[in-house]
mmCIF file of C-alpha atoms in Angstrom:
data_model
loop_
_atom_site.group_PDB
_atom_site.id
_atom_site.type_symbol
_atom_site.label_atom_id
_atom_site.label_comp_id
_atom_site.label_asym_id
_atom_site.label_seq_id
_atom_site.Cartn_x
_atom_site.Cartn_y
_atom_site.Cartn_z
ATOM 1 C CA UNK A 1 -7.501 18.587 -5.371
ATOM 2 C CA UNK A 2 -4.504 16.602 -3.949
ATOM 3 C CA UNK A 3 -4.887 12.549 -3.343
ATOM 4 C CA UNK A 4 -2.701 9.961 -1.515
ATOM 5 C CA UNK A 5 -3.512 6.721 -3.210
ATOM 6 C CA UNK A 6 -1.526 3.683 -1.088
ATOM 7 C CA UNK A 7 0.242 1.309 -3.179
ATOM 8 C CA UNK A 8 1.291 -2.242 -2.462
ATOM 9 C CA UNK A 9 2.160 -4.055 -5.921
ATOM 10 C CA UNK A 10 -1.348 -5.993 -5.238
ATOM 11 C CA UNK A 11 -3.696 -6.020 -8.496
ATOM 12 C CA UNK A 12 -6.021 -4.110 -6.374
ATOM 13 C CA UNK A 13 -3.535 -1.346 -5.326
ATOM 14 C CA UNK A 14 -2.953 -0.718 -8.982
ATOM 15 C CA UNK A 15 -6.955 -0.751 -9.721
ATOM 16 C CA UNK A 16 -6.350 1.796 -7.215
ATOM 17 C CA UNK A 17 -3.834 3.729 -8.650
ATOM 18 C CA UNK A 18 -5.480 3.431 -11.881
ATOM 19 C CA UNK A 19 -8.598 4.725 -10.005
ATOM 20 C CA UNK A 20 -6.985 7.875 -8.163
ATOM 21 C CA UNK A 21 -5.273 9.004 -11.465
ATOM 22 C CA UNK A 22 -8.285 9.064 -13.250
ATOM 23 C CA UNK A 23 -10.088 11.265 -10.447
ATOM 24 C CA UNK A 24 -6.344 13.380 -10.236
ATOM 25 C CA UNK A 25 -7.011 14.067 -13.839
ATOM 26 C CA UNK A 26 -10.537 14.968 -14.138
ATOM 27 C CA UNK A 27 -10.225 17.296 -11.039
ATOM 28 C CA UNK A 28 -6.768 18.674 -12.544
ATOM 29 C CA UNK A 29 -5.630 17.506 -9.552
ATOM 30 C CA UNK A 30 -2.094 16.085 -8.143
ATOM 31 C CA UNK A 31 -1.187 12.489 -6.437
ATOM 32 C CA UNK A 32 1.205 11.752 -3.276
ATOM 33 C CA UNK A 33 1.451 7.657 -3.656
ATOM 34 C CA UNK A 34 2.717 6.318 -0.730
ATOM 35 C CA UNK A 35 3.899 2.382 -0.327
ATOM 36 C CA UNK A 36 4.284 1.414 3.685
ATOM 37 C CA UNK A 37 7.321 -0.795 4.401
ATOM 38 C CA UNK A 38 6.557 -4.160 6.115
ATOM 39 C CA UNK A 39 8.965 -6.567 5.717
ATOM 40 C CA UNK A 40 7.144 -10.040 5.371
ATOM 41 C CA UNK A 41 7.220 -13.060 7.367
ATOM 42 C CA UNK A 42 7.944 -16.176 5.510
ATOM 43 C CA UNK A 43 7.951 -19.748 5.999
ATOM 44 C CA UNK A 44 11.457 -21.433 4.948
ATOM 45 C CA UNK A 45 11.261 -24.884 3.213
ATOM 46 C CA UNK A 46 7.808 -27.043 2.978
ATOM 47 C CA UNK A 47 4.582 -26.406 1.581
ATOM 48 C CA UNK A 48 3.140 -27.003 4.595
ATOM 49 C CA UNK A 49 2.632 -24.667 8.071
ATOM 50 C CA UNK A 50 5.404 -25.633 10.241
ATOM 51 C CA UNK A 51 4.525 -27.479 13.405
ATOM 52 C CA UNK A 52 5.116 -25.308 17.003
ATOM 53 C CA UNK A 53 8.453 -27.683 17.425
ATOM 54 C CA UNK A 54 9.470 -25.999 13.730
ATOM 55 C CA UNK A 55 8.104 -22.516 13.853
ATOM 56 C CA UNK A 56 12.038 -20.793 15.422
ATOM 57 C CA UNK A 57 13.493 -22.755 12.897
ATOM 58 C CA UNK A 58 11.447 -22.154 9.345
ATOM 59 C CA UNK A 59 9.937 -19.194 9.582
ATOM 60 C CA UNK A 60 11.862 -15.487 9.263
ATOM 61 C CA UNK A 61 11.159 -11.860 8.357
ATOM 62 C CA UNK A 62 12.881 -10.755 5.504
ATOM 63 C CA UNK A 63 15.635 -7.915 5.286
ATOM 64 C CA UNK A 64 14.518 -4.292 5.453
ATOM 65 C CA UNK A 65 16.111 -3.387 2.208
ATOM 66 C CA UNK A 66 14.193 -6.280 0.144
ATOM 67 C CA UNK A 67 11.449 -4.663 1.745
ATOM 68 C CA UNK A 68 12.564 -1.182 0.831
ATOM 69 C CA UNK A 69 13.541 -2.534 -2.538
ATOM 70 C CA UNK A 70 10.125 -3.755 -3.358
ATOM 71 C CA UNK A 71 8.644 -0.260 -1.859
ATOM 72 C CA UNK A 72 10.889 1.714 -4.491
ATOM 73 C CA UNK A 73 10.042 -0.573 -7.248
ATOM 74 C CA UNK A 74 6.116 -0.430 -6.265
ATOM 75 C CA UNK A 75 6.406 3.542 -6.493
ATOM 76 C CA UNK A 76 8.680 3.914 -9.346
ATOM 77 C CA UNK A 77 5.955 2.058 -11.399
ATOM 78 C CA UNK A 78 3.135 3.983 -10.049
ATOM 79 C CA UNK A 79 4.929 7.213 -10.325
ATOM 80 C CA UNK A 80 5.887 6.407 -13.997
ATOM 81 C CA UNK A 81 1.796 5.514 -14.873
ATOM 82 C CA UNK A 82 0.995 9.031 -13.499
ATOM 83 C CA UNK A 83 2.930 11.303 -15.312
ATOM 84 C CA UNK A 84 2.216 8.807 -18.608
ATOM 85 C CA UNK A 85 -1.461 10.262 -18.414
ATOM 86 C CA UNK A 86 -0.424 13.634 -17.168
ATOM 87 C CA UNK A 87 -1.048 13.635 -13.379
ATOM 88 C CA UNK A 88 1.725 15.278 -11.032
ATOM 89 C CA UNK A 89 3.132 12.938 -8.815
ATOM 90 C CA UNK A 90 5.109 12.630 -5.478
ATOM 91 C CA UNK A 91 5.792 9.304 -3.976
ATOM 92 C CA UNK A 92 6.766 8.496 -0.036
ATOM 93 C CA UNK A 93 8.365 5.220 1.086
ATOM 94 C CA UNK A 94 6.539 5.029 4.788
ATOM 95 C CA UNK A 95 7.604 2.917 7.697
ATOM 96 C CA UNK A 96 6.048 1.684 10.524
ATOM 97 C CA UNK A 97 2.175 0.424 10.611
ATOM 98 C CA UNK A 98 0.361 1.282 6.988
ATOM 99 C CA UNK A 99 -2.517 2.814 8.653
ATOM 100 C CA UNK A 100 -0.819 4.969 11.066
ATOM 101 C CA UNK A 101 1.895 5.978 8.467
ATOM 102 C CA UNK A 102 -0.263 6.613 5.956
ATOM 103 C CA UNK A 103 -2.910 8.704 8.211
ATOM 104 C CA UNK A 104 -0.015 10.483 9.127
ATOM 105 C CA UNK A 105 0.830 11.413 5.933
ATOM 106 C CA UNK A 106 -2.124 12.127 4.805
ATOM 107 C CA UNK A 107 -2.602 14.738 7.672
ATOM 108 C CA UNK A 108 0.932 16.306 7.054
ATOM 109 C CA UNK A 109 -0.057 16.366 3.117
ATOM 110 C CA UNK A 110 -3.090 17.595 4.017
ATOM 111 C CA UNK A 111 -4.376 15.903 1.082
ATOM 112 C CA UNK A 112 -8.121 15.968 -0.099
ATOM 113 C CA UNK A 113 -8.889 12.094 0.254
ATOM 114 C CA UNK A 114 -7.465 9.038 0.452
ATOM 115 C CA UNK A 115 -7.649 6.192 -1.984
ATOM 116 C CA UNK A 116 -7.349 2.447 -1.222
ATOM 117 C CA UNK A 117 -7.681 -0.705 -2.384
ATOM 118 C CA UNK A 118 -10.406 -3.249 -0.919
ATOM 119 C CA UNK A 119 -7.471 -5.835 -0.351
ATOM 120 C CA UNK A 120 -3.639 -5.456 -0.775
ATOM 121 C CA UNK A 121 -1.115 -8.400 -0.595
ATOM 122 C CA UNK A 122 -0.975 -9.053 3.303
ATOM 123 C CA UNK A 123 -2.662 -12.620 4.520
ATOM 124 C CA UNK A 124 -4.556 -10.189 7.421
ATOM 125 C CA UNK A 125 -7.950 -9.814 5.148
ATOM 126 C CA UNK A 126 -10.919 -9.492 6.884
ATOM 127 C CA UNK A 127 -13.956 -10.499 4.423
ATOM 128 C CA UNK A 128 -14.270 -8.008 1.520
ATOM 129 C CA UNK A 129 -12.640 -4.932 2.963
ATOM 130 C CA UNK A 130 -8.817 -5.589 3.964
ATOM 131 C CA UNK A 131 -7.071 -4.603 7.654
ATOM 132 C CA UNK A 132 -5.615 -1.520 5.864
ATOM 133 C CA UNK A 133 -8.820 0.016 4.075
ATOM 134 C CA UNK A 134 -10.773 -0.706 7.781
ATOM 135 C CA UNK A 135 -8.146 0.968 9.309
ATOM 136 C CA UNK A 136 -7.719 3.986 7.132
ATOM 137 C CA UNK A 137 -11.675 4.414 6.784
ATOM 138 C CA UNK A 138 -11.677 4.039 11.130
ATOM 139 C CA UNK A 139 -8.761 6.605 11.682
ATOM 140 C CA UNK A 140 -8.366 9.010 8.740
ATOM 141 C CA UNK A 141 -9.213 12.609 8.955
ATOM 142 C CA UNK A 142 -10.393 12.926 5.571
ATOM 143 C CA UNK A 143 -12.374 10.798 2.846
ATOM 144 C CA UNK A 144 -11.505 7.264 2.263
ATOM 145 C CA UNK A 145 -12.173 5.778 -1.159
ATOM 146 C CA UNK A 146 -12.381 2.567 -1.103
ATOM 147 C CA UNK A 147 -11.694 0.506 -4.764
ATOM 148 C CA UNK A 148 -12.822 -3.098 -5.560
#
């Protein structure tokens, strides 16, 4: 059995992780973890929102290679906690939208199942379940596994 398991540095991504390579291992199975690039938008200076008059002027997306920085960092870890419990591991830095990229993936992989976790790091949360594990559970092709 072969398992993507998307990563995002969030404590539930890692549950996650933790979660997939446990299932890798009992199934003497393999992992592709996969983080999705999206640079974030943050708000310069203040604790508080900026007003419409300040939005141009406080609020930016940060550089692709922080971004890409973070990704590699995000899957060197989880790559690293895989083969520490014996699992074989690829990683993929993805861009573009998470679910889309990681559907994609998961179709040219043609992994097993998908593993995600309930909520990853992006404000976008929709009640329990975040925009990424709706998405994946509404568009991939195989299982979804969803970890709280």
């Amino acid at each position: 059995m072969r398992y993507l398991v998307a990563v995002d540095g969030s404590e539930s991504s890692i549950e996650s992780l933790d979660y997939a390579i446990d299932l890798a291992s009992r199934t003497s199975g393999s992992l592709v973890v996969a983080y999705a690039v999206e640079p974030r938008v943050l708000v310069e200076g203040g604790e508080e929102a900026p007003t419409n008059a300040e939005v141009g002027q406080r609020i930016y997306t940060e550089d692709i290679e922080v971004a890409e920085g973070r990704g590699e960092e995000v899957l060197d870890d989880a790559s690293v906690r895989a083969e520490e419990a014996g699992v074989e591991v690829e990683t993929a830095l993805l861009y573009g939208d998470p679910v889309d990229s990681i559907t994609d993936l998961a179709d040219s992989e043609g992994v097993d199942g998908i593993v995600v976790g309930h909520r990853g790091l992006s404000d976008r949360v929709e009640g329990m379940v975040g925009s990424v594990a709706k998405g994946l559970i509404g568009h991939a092709n195989v299982p979804v596994t969803v970890v709280k």
